[in-house]
GROMACS .gro file of C-alpha atoms in nm:
model
  312
    1MET     CA    1  15.342  16.810  19.423
    2ILE     CA    2  15.350  17.015  19.101
    3SER     CA    3  15.262  16.704  18.903
    4LEU     CA    4  14.965  16.634  19.131
    5LEU     CA    5  14.839  16.991  19.115
    6GLN     CA    6  14.883  16.995  18.740
    7ALA     CA    7  14.661  16.689  18.688
    8GLY     CA    8  14.294  16.629  18.765
    9LYS     CA    9  14.058  16.870  18.938
   10GLY     CA   10  14.290  16.963  19.221
   11HIS     CA   11  14.383  16.841  19.567
   12ASN     CA   12  14.317  16.955  19.920
   13VAL     CA   13  14.580  16.962  20.191
   14ASP     CA   14  14.493  16.616  20.321
   15SER     CA   15  14.515  16.446  19.980
   16LEU     CA   16  14.846  16.619  19.906
   17ALA     CA   17  14.979  16.497  20.241
   18VAL     CA   18  14.875  16.139  20.159
   19HIS     CA   19  15.006  16.134  19.801
   20CYS     CA   20  15.335  16.301  19.894
   21ASN     CA   21  15.372  16.104  20.218
   22ILE     CA   22  15.425  16.418  20.427
   23GLY     CA   23  15.248  16.599  20.710
   24ARG     CA   24  14.990  16.876  20.672
   25ARG     CA   25  15.231  17.134  20.807
   26THR     CA   26  15.488  17.034  20.544
   27VAL     CA   27  15.220  17.068  20.274
   28PHE     CA   28  15.152  17.430  20.372
   29ARG     CA   29  15.524  17.502  20.385
   30ASP     CA   30  15.579  17.350  20.039
   31LEU     CA   31  15.286  17.542  19.895
   32ASP     CA   32  15.445  17.863  20.021
   33VAL     CA   33  15.772  17.765  19.855
   34LEU     CA   34  15.593  17.714  19.524
   35ARG     CA   35  15.426  18.055  19.551
   36GLN     CA   36  15.758  18.224  19.626
   37ALA     CA   37  15.907  18.048  19.322
   38GLY     CA   38  15.642  18.202  19.100
   39VAL     CA   39  15.433  17.888  19.043
   40PRO     CA   40  15.072  18.011  18.979
   41LEU     CA   41  14.880  17.829  19.253
   42LYS     CA   42  14.502  17.862  19.253
   43HIS     CA   43  14.261  17.780  19.537
   44ASP     CA   44  13.905  17.675  19.455
   45ASP     CA   45  13.699  17.810  19.745
   46GLU     CA   46  13.394  17.608  19.642
   47PHE     CA   47  13.564  17.269  19.649
   48GLN     CA   48  13.846  17.369  19.887
   49VAL     CA   49  14.121  17.236  19.660
   50TYR     CA   50  14.444  17.369  19.512
   51HIS     CA   51  14.537  17.346  19.146
   52LEU     CA   52  14.764  17.515  18.894
   53ALA     CA   53  14.663  17.769  18.635
   54ASP     CA   54  14.585  17.606  18.300
   55THR     CA   55  14.860  17.806  18.135
   56TYR     CA   56  15.130  17.654  18.356
   57PHE     CA   57  15.302  17.327  18.287
   58LEU     CA   58  15.610  17.145  18.415
   59PRO     CA   59  15.846  17.114  18.119
   60PRO     CA   60  16.025  16.782  18.061
   61THR     CA   61  16.372  16.763  18.209
   62LYS     CA   62  16.653  16.773  17.956
   63PHE     CA   63  16.983  16.628  18.072
   64THR     CA   64  17.324  16.686  17.926
   65ILE     CA   65  17.555  16.384  17.904
   66SER     CA   66  17.755  16.509  18.203
   67GLU     CA   67  17.442  16.566  18.414
   68ALA     CA   68  17.289  16.228  18.328
   69LEU     CA   69  17.618  16.048  18.392
   70ALA     CA   70  17.665  16.220  18.729
   71VAL     CA   71  17.312  16.136  18.846
   72LEU     CA   72  17.330  15.773  18.727
   73VAL     CA   73  17.669  15.712  18.887
   74LEU     CA   74  17.557  15.861  19.218
   75CYS     CA   75  17.232  15.666  19.222
   76HIS     CA   76  17.390  15.335  19.118
   77GLU     CA   77  17.687  15.368  19.352
   78LEU     CA   78  17.508  15.506  19.657
   79GLY     CA   79  17.213  15.273  19.596
   80ASP     CA   80  17.446  14.978  19.652
   81VAL     CA   81  17.369  14.873  20.011
   82ARG     CA   82  17.726  14.752  20.049
   83LYS     CA   83  17.841  15.112  20.009
   84MET     CA   84  17.565  15.333  20.150
   85PRO     CA   85  17.306  15.181  20.383
   86PHE     CA   86  16.938  15.278  20.355
   87LEU     CA   87  16.965  15.431  20.006
   88ALA     CA   88  16.874  15.122  19.800
   89PRO     CA   89  16.581  15.311  19.635
   90ALA     CA   90  16.843  15.525  19.459
   91HIS     CA   91  16.932  15.221  19.246
   92THR     CA   92  16.577  15.174  19.119
   93ALA     CA   93  16.554  15.551  19.065
   94ALA     CA   94  16.862  15.529  18.842
   95LEU     CA   95  16.700  15.253  18.636
   96LYS     CA   96  16.384  15.462  18.593
   97LEU     CA   97  16.587  15.766  18.492
   98GLU     CA   98  16.793  15.566  18.245
   99GLY     CA   99  16.477  15.421  18.090
  100SER     CA  100  16.328  15.768  18.043
  101LEU     CA  101  16.630  15.909  17.858
  102PRO     CA  102  16.633  15.940  17.478
  103ALA     CA  103  16.775  15.632  17.306
  104ALA     CA  104  17.074  15.823  17.167
  105LEU     CA  105  17.169  15.949  17.513
  106ARG     CA  106  17.125  15.603  17.666
  107LYS     CA  107  17.358  15.460  17.404
  108GLN     CA  108  17.625  15.720  17.483
  109LEU     CA  109  17.597  15.649  17.854
  110HIS     CA  110  17.629  15.271  17.823
  111GLY     CA  111  17.974  15.179  17.942
  112MET     CA  112  18.052  15.529  18.065
  113ALA     CA  113  17.883  15.468  18.401
  114ASP     CA  114  18.102  15.161  18.458
  115ALA     CA  115  18.412  15.378  18.416
  116VAL     CA  116  18.339  15.577  18.732
  117ARG     CA  117  18.338  15.436  19.083
  118ILE     CA  118  18.291  15.588  19.430
  119GLN     CA  119  18.497  15.430  19.708
  120LEU     CA  120  18.356  15.492  20.055
  121HIS     CA  121  18.503  15.414  20.394
  122GLN     CA  122  18.437  15.081  20.562
  123LEU     CA  123  18.077  15.077  20.678
  124SER     CA  124  17.905  14.949  20.988
  125PRO     CA  125  17.669  14.661  20.898
  126VAL     CA  126  17.319  14.798  20.951
  127ALA     CA  127  17.090  14.574  20.745
  128ASP     CA  128  16.877  14.511  21.054
  129LYS     CA  129  16.845  14.884  21.126
  130VAL     CA  130  16.635  14.977  20.821
  131PRO     CA  131  16.311  15.002  21.027
  132TYR     CA  132  16.484  15.254  21.257
  133TYR     CA  133  16.597  15.467  20.962
  134GLU     CA  134  16.248  15.467  20.810
  135GLY     CA  135  16.091  15.532  21.152
  136LEU     CA  136  16.318  15.832  21.209
  137ILE     CA  137  16.236  15.974  20.865
  138ASP     CA  138  15.867  15.947  20.953
  139ALA     CA  139  15.925  16.099  21.297
  140ILE     CA  140  16.110  16.401  21.155
  141THR     CA  141  15.848  16.448  20.883
  142ASN     CA  142  15.558  16.444  21.129
  143ARG     CA  143  15.751  16.599  21.422
  144ARG     CA  144  15.673  16.312  21.659
  145CYS     CA  145  15.908  16.191  21.931
  146VAL     CA  146  16.038  15.835  21.946
  147ARG     CA  147  16.143  15.629  22.245
  148ILE     CA  148  16.468  15.440  22.202
  149ASP     CA  149  16.678  15.182  22.383
  150TYR     CA  150  17.040  15.263  22.304
  151ASP     CA  151  17.369  15.084  22.365
  152ASP     CA  152  17.568  15.367  22.519
  153ILE     CA  153  17.941  15.290  22.501
  154LYS     CA  154  18.035  15.572  22.736
  155ALA     CA  155  17.785  15.460  23.001
  156ARG     CA  156  17.874  15.094  22.931
  157MET     CA  157  17.508  15.001  22.948
  158ALA     CA  158  17.180  15.028  22.761
  159ILE     CA  159  16.996  15.353  22.820
  160GLN     CA  160  16.640  15.460  22.748
  161THR     CA  161  16.541  15.806  22.634
  162ARG     CA  162  16.270  15.993  22.449
  163LEU     CA  163  16.427  16.143  22.139
  164SER     CA  164  16.309  16.441  21.937
  165PRO     CA  165  16.503  16.381  21.612
  166TYR     CA  166  16.625  16.693  21.431
  167ARG     CA  167  16.854  16.564  21.155
  168LEU     CA  168  16.984  16.238  21.004
  169PHE     CA  169  17.333  16.245  20.855
  170PHE     CA  170  17.597  16.004  20.729
  171SER     CA  171  17.960  16.054  20.828
  172LYS     CA  172  18.260  15.837  20.741
  173HIS     CA  173  18.137  15.495  20.854
  174ALA     CA  174  17.783  15.525  20.984
  175TRP     CA  175  17.447  15.697  20.999
  176TYR     CA  176  17.373  15.926  21.292
  177VAL     CA  177  17.071  16.110  21.426
  178VAL     CA  178  17.095  16.440  21.613
  179GLY     CA  179  16.812  16.540  21.841
  180ARG     CA  180  16.706  16.638  22.189
  181SER     CA  181  16.728  16.358  22.445
  182SER     CA  182  16.494  16.364  22.745
  183LEU     CA  183  16.747  16.166  22.948
  184HIS     CA  184  17.033  16.409  22.887
  185ARG     CA  185  16.808  16.717  22.866
  186SER     CA  186  17.013  16.841  22.576
  187VAL     CA  187  17.080  16.784  22.207
  188ARG     CA  188  17.287  16.470  22.150
  189THR     CA  189  17.426  16.259  21.865
  190PHE     CA  190  17.325  15.892  21.842
  191ASN     CA  191  17.480  15.624  21.619
  192MET     CA  192  17.196  15.428  21.456
  193LYS     CA  193  17.410  15.114  21.464
  194ARG     CA  194  17.369  15.109  21.843
  195PHE     CA  195  16.988  15.134  21.844
  196LEU     CA  196  16.845  14.835  22.031
  197ARG     CA  197  16.477  14.923  22.007
  198MET     CA  198  16.263  15.213  21.890
  199GLU     CA  199  15.894  15.290  21.910
  200PRO     CA  200  15.695  15.596  21.802
  201THR     CA  201  15.507  15.813  22.050
  202ALA     CA  202  15.214  16.052  22.021
  203ASP     CA  203  15.421  16.342  22.155
  204HIS     CA  204  15.493  16.630  21.918
  205TYR     CA  205  15.801  16.851  21.917
  206GLN     CA  206  15.943  17.151  21.736
  207ILE     CA  207  16.290  17.187  21.588
  208PRO     CA  208  16.443  17.516  21.707
  209ARG     CA  209  16.438  17.774  21.430
  210ASN     CA  210  16.808  17.848  21.455
  211PHE     CA  211  16.918  17.482  21.465
  212SER     CA  212  17.168  17.360  21.208
  213LEU     CA  213  17.425  17.082  21.211
  214GLU     CA  214  17.701  17.333  21.142
  215ARG     CA  215  17.605  17.541  21.445
  216TYR     CA  216  17.558  17.231  21.662
  217PHE     CA  217  17.899  17.077  21.585
  218GLY     CA  218  18.074  17.413  21.580
  219ASN     CA  219  18.450  17.362  21.567
  220ALA     CA  220  18.442  17.001  21.685
  221TRP     CA  221  18.707  16.798  21.505
  222HIS     CA  222  18.444  16.551  21.388
  223LEU     CA  223  18.131  16.463  21.586
  224ILE     CA  224  18.192  16.551  21.951
  225PRO     CA  225  18.174  16.919  22.048
  226GLU     CA  226  18.321  16.901  22.398
  227ARG     CA  227  18.250  17.143  22.679
  228GLY     CA  228  18.509  17.400  22.768
  229PRO     CA  229  18.721  17.641  22.565
  230GLU     CA  230  18.831  17.616  22.205
  231TYR     CA  231  19.196  17.536  22.148
  232GLU     CA  232  19.444  17.672  21.896
  233VAL     CA  233  19.618  17.356  21.778
  234CYS     CA  234  19.953  17.344  21.601
  235VAL     CA  235  20.099  17.014  21.478
  236GLN     CA  236  20.423  16.973  21.286
  237PHE     CA  237  20.434  16.689  21.031
  238SER     CA  238  20.751  16.536  20.890
  239PRO     CA  239  20.833  16.549  20.515
  240MET     CA  240  20.726  16.184  20.489
  241VAL     CA  241  20.359  16.252  20.564
  242ALA     CA  242  20.334  16.628  20.504
  243PRO     CA  243  20.218  16.598  20.138
  244ASN     CA  244  19.939  16.361  20.243
  245VAL     CA  245  19.823  16.586  20.527
  246GLY     CA  246  19.847  16.901  20.317
  247SER     CA  247  19.638  16.760  20.031
  248VAL     CA  248  19.324  16.713  20.242
  249ARG     CA  249  19.092  16.964  20.406
  250TRP     CA  250  19.059  16.802  20.747
  251HIS     CA  251  18.885  17.088  20.927
  252LYS     CA  252  18.706  17.407  20.829
  253THR     CA  253  18.945  17.623  21.034
  254GLN     CA  254  19.271  17.465  20.921
  255ARG     CA  255  19.568  17.669  20.803
  256LEU     CA  256  19.888  17.528  20.653
  257GLU     CA  257  20.241  17.662  20.680
  258TRP     CA  258  20.505  17.488  20.468
  259LYS     CA  259  20.873  17.499  20.565
  260GLU     CA  260  21.178  17.487  20.339
  261ASP     CA  261  21.287  17.153  20.487
  262GLY     CA  262  20.959  16.991  20.370
  263THR     CA  263  20.788  16.987  20.709
  264LEU     CA  264  20.436  17.117  20.749
  265LYS     CA  265  20.285  17.313  21.035
  266PHE     CA  266  19.913  17.241  21.063
  267PHE     CA  267  19.696  17.494  21.248
  268ALA     CA  268  19.330  17.454  21.350
  269LYS     CA  269  19.089  17.591  21.609
  270VAL     CA  270  18.898  17.303  21.768
  271LYS     CA  271  18.632  17.254  22.033
  272GLY     CA  272  18.767  16.962  22.235
  273LEU     CA  273  19.089  16.764  22.203
  274LYS     CA  274  18.992  16.398  22.226
  275GLU     CA  275  18.898  16.344  21.862
  276ILE     CA  276  19.194  16.529  21.712
  277CYS     CA  277  19.420  16.340  21.951
  278TRP     CA  278  19.331  16.008  21.783
  279TRP     CA  279  19.392  16.160  21.441
  280ILE     CA  280  19.739  16.278  21.542
  281LEU     CA  281  19.827  15.943  21.700
  282GLY     CA  282  19.757  15.778  21.364
  283TYR     CA  283  20.069  15.948  21.226
  284GLY     CA  284  20.294  15.815  21.503
  285LYS     CA  285  20.636  15.975  21.529
  286GLU     CA  286  20.581  16.167  21.206
  287ALA     CA  287  20.360  16.416  21.393
  288GLN     CA  288  20.463  16.644  21.680
  289VAL     CA  289  20.217  16.858  21.873
  290LEU     CA  290  20.357  17.207  21.931
  291GLN     CA  291  20.046  17.361  22.086
  292PRO     CA  292  19.855  17.351  22.317
  293PRO     CA  293  20.023  17.189  22.620
  294GLN     CA  294  19.696  17.011  22.710
  295LEU     CA  295  19.709  16.822  22.379
  296GLN     CA  296  20.077  16.737  22.426
  297LYS     CA  297  19.992  16.587  22.765
  298LEU     CA  298  19.705  16.386  22.617
  299ILE     CA  299  19.930  16.242  22.343
  300VAL     CA  300  20.197  16.143  22.597
  301GLU     CA  301  19.941  15.974  22.822
  302HIS     CA  302  19.811  15.766  22.532
  303ALA     CA  303  20.165  15.674  22.425
  304LYS     CA  304  20.248  15.555  22.777
  305ARG     CA  305  19.936  15.340  22.788
  306VAL     CA  306  20.032  15.183  22.455
  307LEU     CA  307  20.371  15.085  22.599
  308THR     CA  308  20.210  14.911  22.897
  309THR     CA  309  20.024  14.672  22.664
  310TYR     CA  310  20.352  14.517  22.541
  311ASP     CA  311  20.614  14.317  22.730
  312TRP     CA  312  20.912  14.431  22.524
   0.00000   0.00000   0.00000
């Protein structure tokens, strides 16, 4: 937007919206951000256009080797569709950035980028879901609802709902969208992998002012903030797995207590027990739930069901 306002005779709100591929409301919001940042915006009342003061200019960006390397690695790695779906444009952005760097800096970076790799979790194949991702970006930008057909695993059937998308986010294996569902009459999380169909609507919506993903998920272990109370969880891990558990920040509320025998007591305050239950089960006999009793019962029930699947 600064580049547009810096060139030519100025732009009105509509032309800025078109060139920046955003809505009029976003244009006004961005103009306010520029003013607050001290950018000298001028409005020509005669021609009804915005422009920048002649004395202002956007200086060229100067990258250090570390900055350029970090940006190139992120763009190249995350632009690989095999690693991060929907971010392929990051790869072309990296090529443009590399081409704009001084020759001496490009020479230093050659070979360095190949020395750094980002290993992500296994991903859900979503090559056929690109139109849904782009459609949701457009819907959030213009605050328009979409109507989706969704393969609901819990309901064991396809459902239809009008969705007011609030946020897109990537977590572990997949892309998700959080928004208000007309069917559920509440804010829900939807896995884009399970979208069956999506179409835009003419209906507008507003994102609540106080909405944030952090507030929405609260103390959920991962993605499912269950109804009911929060639980104080305590799990004891054996010396075999304790170093692995203790080296990772699994939850924002976690607290670790190391014992002289090498065992580790893991404490966390979570909203719902189902997700953390699966995490604990992954450690088998090396993990013992000490609190709460409800989680102990859940672990035992799962263990009994596992036994019934074998004939030994």
